[in-house]
mmCIF file of C-alpha atoms in Angstrom:
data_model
loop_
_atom_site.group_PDB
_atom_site.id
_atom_site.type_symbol
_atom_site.label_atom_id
_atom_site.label_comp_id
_atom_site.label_asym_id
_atom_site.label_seq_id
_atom_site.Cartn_x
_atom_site.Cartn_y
_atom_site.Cartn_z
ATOM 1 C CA UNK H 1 29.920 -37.392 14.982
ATOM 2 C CA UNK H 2 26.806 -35.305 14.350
ATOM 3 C CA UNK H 3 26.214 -31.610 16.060
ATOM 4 C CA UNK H 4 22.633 -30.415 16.205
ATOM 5 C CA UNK H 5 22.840 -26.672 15.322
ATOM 6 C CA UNK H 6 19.776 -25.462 14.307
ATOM 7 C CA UNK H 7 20.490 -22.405 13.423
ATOM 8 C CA UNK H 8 18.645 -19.739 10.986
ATOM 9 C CA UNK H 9 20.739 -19.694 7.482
ATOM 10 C CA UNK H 10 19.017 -15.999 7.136
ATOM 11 C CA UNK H 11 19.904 -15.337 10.751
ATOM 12 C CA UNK H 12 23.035 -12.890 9.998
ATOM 13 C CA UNK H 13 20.668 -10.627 7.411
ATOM 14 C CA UNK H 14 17.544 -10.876 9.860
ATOM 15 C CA UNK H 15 20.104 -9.083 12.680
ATOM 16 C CA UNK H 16 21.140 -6.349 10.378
ATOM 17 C CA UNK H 17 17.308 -5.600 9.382
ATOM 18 C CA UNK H 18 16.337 -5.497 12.691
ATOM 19 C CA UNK H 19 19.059 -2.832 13.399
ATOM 20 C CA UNK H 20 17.728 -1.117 10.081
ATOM 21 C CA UNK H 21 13.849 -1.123 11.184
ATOM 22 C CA UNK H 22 15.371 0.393 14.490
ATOM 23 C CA UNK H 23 17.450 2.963 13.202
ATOM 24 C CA UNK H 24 14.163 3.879 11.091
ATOM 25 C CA UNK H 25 11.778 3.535 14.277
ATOM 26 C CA UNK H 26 13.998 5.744 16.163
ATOM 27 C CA UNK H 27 13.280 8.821 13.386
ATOM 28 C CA UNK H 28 9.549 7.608 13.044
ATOM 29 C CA UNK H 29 10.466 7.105 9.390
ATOM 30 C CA UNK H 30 8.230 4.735 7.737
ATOM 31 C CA UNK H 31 9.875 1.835 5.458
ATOM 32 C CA UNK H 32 8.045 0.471 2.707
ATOM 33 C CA UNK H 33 9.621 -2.740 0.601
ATOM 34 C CA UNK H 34 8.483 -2.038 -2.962
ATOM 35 C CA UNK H 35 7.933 -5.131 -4.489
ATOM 36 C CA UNK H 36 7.068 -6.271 -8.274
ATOM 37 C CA UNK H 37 8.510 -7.786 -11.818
ATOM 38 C CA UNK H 38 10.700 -5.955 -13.953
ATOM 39 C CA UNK H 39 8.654 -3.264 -15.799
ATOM 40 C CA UNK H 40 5.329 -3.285 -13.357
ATOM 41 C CA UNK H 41 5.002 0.227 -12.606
ATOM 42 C CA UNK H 42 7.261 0.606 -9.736
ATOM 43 C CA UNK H 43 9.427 3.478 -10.327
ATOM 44 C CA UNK H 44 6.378 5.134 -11.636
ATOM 45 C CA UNK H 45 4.423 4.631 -8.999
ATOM 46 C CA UNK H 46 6.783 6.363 -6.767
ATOM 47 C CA UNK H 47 6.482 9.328 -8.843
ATOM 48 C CA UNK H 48 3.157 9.995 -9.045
ATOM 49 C CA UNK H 49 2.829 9.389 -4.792
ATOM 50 C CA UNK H 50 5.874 11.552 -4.525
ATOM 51 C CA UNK H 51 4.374 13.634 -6.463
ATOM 52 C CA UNK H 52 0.835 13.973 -5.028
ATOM 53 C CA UNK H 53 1.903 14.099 -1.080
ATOM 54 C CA UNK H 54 4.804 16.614 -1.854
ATOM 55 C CA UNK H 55 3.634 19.102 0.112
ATOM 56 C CA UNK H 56 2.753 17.037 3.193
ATOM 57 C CA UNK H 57 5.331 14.454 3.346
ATOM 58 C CA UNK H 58 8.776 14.064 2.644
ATOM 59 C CA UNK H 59 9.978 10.615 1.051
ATOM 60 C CA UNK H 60 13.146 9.337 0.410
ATOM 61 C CA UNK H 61 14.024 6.358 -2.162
ATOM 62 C CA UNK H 62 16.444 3.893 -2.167
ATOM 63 C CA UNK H 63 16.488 1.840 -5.919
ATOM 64 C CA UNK H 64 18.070 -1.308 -5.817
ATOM 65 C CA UNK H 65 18.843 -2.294 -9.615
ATOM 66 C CA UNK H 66 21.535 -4.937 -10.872
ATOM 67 C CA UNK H 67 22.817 -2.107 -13.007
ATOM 68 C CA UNK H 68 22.616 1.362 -14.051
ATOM 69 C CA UNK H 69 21.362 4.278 -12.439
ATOM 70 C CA UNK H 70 18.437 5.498 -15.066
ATOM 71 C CA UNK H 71 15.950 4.830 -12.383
ATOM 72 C CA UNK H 72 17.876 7.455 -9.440
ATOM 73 C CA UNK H 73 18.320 9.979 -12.535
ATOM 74 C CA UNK H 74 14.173 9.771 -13.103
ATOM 75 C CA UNK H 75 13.269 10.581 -8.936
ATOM 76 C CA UNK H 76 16.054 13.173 -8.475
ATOM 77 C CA UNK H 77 14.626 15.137 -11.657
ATOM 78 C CA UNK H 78 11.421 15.530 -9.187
ATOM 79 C CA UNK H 79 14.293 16.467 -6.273
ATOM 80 C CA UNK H 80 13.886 13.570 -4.547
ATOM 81 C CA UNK H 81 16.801 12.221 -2.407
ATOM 82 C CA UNK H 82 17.401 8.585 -3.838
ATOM 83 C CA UNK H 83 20.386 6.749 -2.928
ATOM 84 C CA UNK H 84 21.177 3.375 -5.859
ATOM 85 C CA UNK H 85 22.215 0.251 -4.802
ATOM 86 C CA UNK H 86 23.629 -1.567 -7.518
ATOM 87 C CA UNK H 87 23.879 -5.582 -7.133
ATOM 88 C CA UNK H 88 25.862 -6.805 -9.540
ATOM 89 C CA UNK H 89 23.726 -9.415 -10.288
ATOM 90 C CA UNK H 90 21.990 -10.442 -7.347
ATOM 91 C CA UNK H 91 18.526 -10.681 -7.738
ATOM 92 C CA UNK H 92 17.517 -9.200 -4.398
ATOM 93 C CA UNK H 93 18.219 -6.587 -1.640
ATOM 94 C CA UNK H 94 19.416 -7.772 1.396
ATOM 95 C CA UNK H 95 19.416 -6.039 4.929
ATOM 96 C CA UNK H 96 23.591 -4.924 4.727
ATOM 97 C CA UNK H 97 22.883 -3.110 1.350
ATOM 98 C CA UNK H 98 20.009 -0.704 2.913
ATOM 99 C CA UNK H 99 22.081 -0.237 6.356
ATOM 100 C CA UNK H 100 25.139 1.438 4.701
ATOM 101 C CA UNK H 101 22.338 2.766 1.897
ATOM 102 C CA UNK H 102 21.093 4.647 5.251
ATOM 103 C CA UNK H 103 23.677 6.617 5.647
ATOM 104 C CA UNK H 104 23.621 9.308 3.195
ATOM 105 C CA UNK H 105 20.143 10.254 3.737
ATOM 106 C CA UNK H 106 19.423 12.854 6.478
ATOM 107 C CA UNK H 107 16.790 11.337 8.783
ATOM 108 C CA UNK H 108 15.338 14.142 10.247
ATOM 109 C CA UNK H 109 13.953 15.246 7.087
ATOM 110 C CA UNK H 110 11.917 11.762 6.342
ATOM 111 C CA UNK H 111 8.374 10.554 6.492
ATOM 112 C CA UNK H 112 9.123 7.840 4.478
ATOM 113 C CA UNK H 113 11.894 5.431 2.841
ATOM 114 C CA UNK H 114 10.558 3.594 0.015
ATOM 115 C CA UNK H 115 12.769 0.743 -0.919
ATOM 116 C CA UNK H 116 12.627 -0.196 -4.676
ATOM 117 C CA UNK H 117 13.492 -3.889 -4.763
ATOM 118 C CA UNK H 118 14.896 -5.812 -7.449
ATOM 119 C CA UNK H 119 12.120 -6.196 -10.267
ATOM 120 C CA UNK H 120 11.180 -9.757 -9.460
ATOM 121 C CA UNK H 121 8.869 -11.808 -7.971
ATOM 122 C CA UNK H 122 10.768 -14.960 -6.578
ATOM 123 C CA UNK H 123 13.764 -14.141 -3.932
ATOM 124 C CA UNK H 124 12.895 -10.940 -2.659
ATOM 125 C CA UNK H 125 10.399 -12.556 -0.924
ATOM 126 C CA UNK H 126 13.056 -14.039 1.509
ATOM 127 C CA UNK H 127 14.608 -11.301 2.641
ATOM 128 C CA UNK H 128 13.925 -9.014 5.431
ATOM 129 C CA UNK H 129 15.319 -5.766 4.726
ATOM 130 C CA UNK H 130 14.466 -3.856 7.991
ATOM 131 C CA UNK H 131 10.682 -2.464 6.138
ATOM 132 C CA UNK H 132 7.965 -1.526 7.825
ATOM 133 C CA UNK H 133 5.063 -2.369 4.966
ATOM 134 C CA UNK H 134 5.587 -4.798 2.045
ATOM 135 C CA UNK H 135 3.656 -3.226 -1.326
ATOM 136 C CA UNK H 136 3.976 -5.437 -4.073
ATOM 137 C CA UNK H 137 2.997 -3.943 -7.815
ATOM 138 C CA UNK H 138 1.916 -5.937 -9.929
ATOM 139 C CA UNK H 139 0.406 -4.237 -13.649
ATOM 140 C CA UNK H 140 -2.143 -5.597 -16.151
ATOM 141 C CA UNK H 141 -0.405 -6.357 -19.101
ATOM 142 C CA UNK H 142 1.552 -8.955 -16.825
ATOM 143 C CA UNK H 143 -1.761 -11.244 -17.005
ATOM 144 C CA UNK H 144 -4.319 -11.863 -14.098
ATOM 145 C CA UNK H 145 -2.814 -15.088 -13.125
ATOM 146 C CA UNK H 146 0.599 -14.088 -11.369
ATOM 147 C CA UNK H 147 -1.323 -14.887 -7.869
ATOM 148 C CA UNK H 148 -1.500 -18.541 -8.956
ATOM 149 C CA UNK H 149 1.967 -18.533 -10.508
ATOM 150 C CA UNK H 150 3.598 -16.397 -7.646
ATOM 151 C CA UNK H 151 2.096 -17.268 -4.663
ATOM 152 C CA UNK H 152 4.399 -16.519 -1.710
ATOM 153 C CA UNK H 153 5.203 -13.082 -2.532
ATOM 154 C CA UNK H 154 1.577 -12.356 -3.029
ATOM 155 C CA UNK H 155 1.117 -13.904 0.763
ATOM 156 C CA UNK H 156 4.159 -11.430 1.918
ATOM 157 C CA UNK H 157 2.655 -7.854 0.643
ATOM 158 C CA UNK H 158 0.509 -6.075 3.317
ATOM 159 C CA UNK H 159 -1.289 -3.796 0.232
ATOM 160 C CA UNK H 160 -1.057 -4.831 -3.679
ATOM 161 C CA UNK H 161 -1.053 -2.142 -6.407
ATOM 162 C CA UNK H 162 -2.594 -3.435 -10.189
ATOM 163 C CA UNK H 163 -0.871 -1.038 -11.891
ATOM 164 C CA UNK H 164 -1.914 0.348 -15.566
ATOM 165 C CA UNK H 165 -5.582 -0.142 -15.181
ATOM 166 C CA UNK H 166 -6.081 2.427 -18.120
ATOM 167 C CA UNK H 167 -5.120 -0.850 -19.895
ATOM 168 C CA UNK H 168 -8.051 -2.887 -18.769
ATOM 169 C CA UNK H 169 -10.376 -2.203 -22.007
ATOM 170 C CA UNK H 170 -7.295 -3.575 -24.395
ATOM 171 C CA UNK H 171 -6.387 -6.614 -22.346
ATOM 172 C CA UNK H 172 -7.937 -9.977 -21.947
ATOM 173 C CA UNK H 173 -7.382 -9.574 -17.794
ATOM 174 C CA UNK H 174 -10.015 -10.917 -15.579
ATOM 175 C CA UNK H 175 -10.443 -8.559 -12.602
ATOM 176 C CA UNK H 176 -12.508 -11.033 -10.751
ATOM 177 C CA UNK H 177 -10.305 -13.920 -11.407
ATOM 178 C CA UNK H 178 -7.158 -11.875 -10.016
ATOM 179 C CA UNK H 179 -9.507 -10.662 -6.829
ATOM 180 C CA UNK H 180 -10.665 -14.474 -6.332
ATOM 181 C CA UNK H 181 -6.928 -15.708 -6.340
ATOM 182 C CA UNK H 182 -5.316 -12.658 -4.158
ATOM 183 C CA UNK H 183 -8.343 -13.028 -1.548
ATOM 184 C CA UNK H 184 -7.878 -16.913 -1.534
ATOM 185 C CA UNK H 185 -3.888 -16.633 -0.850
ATOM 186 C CA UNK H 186 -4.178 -13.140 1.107
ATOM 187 C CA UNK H 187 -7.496 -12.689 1.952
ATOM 188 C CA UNK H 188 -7.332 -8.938 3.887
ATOM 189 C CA UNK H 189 -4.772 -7.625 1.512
ATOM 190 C CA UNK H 190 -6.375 -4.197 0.183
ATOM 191 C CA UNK H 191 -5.791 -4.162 -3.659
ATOM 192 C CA UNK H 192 -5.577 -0.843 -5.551
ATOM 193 C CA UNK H 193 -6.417 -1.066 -9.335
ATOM 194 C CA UNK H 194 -4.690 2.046 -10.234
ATOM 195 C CA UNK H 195 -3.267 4.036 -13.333
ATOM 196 C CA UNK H 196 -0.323 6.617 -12.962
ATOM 197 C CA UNK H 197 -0.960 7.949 -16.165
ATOM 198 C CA UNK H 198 -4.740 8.659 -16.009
ATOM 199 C CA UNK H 199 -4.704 9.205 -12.430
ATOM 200 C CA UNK H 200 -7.413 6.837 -11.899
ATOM 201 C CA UNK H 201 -7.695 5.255 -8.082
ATOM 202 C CA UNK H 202 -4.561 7.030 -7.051
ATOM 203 C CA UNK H 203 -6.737 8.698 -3.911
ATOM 204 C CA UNK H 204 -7.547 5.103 -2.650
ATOM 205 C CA UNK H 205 -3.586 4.105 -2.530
ATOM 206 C CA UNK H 206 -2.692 7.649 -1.304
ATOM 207 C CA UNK H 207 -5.012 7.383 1.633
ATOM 208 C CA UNK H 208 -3.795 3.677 2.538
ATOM 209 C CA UNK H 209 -0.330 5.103 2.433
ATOM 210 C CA UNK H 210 -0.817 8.435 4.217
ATOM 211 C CA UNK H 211 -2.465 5.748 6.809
ATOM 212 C CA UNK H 212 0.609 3.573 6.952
ATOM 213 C CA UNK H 213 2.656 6.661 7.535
ATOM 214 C CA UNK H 214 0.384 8.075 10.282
ATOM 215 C CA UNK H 215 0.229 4.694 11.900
ATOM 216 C CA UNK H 216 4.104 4.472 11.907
ATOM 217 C CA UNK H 217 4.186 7.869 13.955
ATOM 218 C CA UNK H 218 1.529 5.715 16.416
ATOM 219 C CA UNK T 1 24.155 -18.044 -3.705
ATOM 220 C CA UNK T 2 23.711 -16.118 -0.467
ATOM 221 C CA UNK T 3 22.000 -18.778 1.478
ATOM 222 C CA UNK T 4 24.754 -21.090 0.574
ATOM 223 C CA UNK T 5 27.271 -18.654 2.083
ATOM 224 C CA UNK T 6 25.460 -18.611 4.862
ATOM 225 C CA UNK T 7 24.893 -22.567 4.970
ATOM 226 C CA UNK T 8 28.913 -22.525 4.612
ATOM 227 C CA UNK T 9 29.622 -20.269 7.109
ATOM 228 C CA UNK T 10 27.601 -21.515 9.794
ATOM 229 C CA UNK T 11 28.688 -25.381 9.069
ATOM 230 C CA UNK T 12 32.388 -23.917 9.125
ATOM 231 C CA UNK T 13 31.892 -22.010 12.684
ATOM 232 C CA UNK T 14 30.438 -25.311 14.434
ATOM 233 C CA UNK T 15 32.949 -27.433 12.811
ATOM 234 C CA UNK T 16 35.736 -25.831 14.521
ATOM 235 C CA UNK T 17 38.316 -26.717 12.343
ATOM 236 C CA UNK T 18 37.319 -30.651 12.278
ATOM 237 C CA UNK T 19 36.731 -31.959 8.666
ATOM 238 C CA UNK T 20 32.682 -31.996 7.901
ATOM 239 C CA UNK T 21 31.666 -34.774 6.289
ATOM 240 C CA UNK T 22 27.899 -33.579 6.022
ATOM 241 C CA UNK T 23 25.447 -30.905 6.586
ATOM 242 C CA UNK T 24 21.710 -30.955 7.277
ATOM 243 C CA UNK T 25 19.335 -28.159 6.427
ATOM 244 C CA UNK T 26 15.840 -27.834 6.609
ATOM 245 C CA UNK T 27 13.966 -25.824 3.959
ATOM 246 C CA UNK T 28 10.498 -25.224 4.001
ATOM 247 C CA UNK T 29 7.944 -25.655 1.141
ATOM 248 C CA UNK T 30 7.012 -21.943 1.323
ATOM 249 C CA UNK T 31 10.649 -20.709 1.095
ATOM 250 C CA UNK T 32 11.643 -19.632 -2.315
ATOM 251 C CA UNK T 33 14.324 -22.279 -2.460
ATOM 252 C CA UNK T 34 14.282 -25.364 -4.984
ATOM 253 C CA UNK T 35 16.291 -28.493 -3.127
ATOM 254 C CA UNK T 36 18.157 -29.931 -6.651
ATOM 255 C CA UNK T 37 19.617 -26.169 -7.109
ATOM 256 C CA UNK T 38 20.452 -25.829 -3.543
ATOM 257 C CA UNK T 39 22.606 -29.243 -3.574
ATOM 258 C CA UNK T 40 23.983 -28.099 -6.740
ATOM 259 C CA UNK T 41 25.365 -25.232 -6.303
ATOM 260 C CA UNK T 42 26.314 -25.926 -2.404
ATOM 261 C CA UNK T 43 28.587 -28.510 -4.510
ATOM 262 C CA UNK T 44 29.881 -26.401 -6.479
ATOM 263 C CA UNK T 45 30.865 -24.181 -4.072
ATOM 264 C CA UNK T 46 32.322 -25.876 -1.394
ATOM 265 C CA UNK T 47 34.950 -27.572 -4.112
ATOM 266 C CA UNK T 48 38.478 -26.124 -2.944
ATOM 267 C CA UNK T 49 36.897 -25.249 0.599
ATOM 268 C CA UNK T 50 37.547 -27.121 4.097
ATOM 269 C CA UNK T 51 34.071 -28.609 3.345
ATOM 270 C CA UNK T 52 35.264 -30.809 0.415
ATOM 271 C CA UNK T 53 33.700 -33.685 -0.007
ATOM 272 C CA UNK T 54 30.700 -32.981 2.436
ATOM 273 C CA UNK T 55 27.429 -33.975 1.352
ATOM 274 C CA UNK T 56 24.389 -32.058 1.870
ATOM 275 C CA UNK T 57 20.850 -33.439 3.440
ATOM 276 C CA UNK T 58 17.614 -31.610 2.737
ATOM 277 C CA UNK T 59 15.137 -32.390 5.073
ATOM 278 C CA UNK T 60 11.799 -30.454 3.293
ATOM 279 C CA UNK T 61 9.836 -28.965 5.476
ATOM 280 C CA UNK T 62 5.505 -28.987 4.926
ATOM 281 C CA UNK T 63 3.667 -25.591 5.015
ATOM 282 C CA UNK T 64 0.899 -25.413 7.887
ATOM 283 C CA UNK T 65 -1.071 -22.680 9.025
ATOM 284 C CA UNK T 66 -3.210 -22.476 11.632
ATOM 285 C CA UNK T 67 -6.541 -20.560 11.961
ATOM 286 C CA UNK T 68 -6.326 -17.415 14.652
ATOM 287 C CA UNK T 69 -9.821 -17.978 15.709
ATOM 288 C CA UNK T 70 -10.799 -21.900 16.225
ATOM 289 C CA UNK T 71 -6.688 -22.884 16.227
ATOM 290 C CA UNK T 72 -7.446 -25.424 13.558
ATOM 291 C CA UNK T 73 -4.112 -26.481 11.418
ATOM 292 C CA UNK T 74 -3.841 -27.370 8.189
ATOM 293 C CA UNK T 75 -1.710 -27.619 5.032
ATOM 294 C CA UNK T 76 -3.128 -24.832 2.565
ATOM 295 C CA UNK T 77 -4.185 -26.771 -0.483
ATOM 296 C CA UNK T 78 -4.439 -24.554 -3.797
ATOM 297 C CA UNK T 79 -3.035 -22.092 -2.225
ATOM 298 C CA UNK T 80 -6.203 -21.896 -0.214
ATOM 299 C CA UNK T 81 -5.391 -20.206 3.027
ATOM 300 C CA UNK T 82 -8.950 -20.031 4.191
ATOM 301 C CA UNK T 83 -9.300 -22.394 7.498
ATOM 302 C CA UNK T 84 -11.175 -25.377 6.368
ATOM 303 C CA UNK T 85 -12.634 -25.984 9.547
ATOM 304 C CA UNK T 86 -14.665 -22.407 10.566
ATOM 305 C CA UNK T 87 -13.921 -20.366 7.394
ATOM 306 C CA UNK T 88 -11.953 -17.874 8.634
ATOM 307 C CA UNK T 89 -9.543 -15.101 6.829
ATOM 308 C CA UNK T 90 -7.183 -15.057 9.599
ATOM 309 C CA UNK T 91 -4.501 -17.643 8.924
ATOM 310 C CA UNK T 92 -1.087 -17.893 9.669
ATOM 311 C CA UNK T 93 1.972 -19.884 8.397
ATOM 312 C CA UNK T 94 3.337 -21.668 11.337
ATOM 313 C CA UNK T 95 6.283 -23.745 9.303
ATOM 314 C CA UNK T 96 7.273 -23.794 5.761
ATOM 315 C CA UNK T 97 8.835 -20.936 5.588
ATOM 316 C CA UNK T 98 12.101 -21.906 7.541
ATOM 317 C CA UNK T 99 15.259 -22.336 6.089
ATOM 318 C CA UNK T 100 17.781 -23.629 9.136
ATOM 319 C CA UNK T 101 21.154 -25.268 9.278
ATOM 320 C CA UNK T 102 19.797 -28.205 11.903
ATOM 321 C CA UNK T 103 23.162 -30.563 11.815
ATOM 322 C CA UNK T 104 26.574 -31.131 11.095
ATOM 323 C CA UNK T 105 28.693 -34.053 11.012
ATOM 324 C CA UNK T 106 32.180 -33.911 11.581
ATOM 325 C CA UNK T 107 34.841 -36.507 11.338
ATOM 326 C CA UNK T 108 36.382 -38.050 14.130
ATOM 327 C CA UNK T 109 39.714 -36.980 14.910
ATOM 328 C CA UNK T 110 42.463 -39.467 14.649
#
């Protein structure tokens, strides 16, 4: 005997990000999914925006790693509050890890909660953790064609970050090829070609994310 | 591994104690999910479980999109998602994305 279901298989997650991006909305706290491969830029990144709106905005981090907590120990150096998720494993962060994630931070003191997924470009993608703004990083030395290779997480991010562009003379990494792919996948997504360590088009991302943040407040 | 918990568990609340003898999913092209791992490990996993034995259908689903000006769909070729009818940059997926439990079947009950 065959029962039609037709039910969501992600349904169960998508309730409890839902209750996280409400929890969030209710403080006007902006959530940002931090996407990107293992060694992109992403913790780094943080730093340096951290570092540069300190004195107008307050963020907050949550790190999801599969082990070890060397990248919490980096952002609480700068006195950030950063809260590690550990998975064990599991190659993503799902909505039930950020909710009880949530709870030590203290709300009223947030502009921001960025979200440091898993470094990885294949099953975060699926998995609505409650964020507000999807920003995927993605770095030079990684190769211009991960648009091609990696195409639905490239479709997902609302702003993408080419991190280490002080690396552009040493690398054989078309620019224009990279642009061609994102804008043929994406074609509105705002790309930042950026370097933490020179400082180069960091005011470009830091406006965009200043905007996201003001927008949030609407 | 996650999504086959979930495929479990939602198979296992419909069947309402009755012995499954398949399940039906739909995944979409533009999931992150390969169908030969799915079916593997959902075997693997359900060994030792009420679900024994059940096998599991994959009914793949196509990515569309369809332009937000002139309403045109298509299946984004290349990973092209311009609309190949007026040009426009304002596409969205409508399907492919999905991943959905759609059927059970259940034995009958002697």
């Amino acid at each position: 005997m065959k029962i039609e279901i037709e039910e969501n298989i992600l349904e169960a997650n998508d309730t409890l990000a839902r209750q996280v991006r409400s929890t969030l909305d209710a403080r006007q706290i902006l959530g940002v999914n931090l996407l990107g491969s293992p060694g992109a830029g992403k913790t780094t990144l943080i730093e340096s925006t951290a570092d540069a709106l300190q004195d107008r905005y307050a963020l907050g981090v949550i790190e999801g790693d599969i082990a070890s907590s060397i990248d919490m120990e980096r952002l609480q150096k700068r006195g950030l509050p950063v809260v590690q998720v550990n998975t064990g494993g599991l190659c993503h962060l799902d909505a039930n890890m950020i909710l009880q994630a949530l709870r030590p931070f203290d709300p009223d003191r947030l502009d921001a909660l960025v979200i440091e997924n898993i470094g990885n470009l294949v099953c975060p993608a699926d998995f609505d953790i409650g964020h507000h703004v999807t920003v995927l990083v993605s770095s030079v030395p990684e190769g211009d064609d991960k648009p091609h290779k990696y195409p639905i997480i490239f479709r997902s991010a609302d702003a993408v970050v080419l991190a280490k562009g002080d690396l552009l003379p040493y690398i054989d990494f078309d620019l224009a090829r990279y642009r061609d792919a994102l804008a043929a996948l994406n074609p509105d997504v705002p790309l930042f070609p950026l370097s933490c360590r020179t400082g180069e088009g960091m005011s470009e991302w830091l406006a965009w994310f200043e905007e996201q943040i003001a927008a949030d407040r609407g | 591994m996650s999504i086959i918990r979930s495929i479990i568990d939602i198979a296992l609340r419909h069947a309402e104690g009755r012995r499954v003898t398949a399940v039906e999913v739909g995944v979409g092209r533009w999931s992150n999910i390969e169908p030969s791992c799915l079916d593997f490990y959902f075997q693997g996993m359900i060994a030792e479980t009420s679900l024994e034995g059940a096998s599991l259908r994959i009914l793949e689903v196509p990515l569309r999109a369809e332009c937000a000006e002139c309403e045109t769909q298509f299946e984004p070729e290349d990973m092209v998602f311009y609309c190949p009818a007026c040009g426009s940059r304002l596409t969205e997926v409508i399907s492919g994305k999905e991943l959905r439990v759609k059927a059970i079947e259940v034995a009958y009950e002697d």
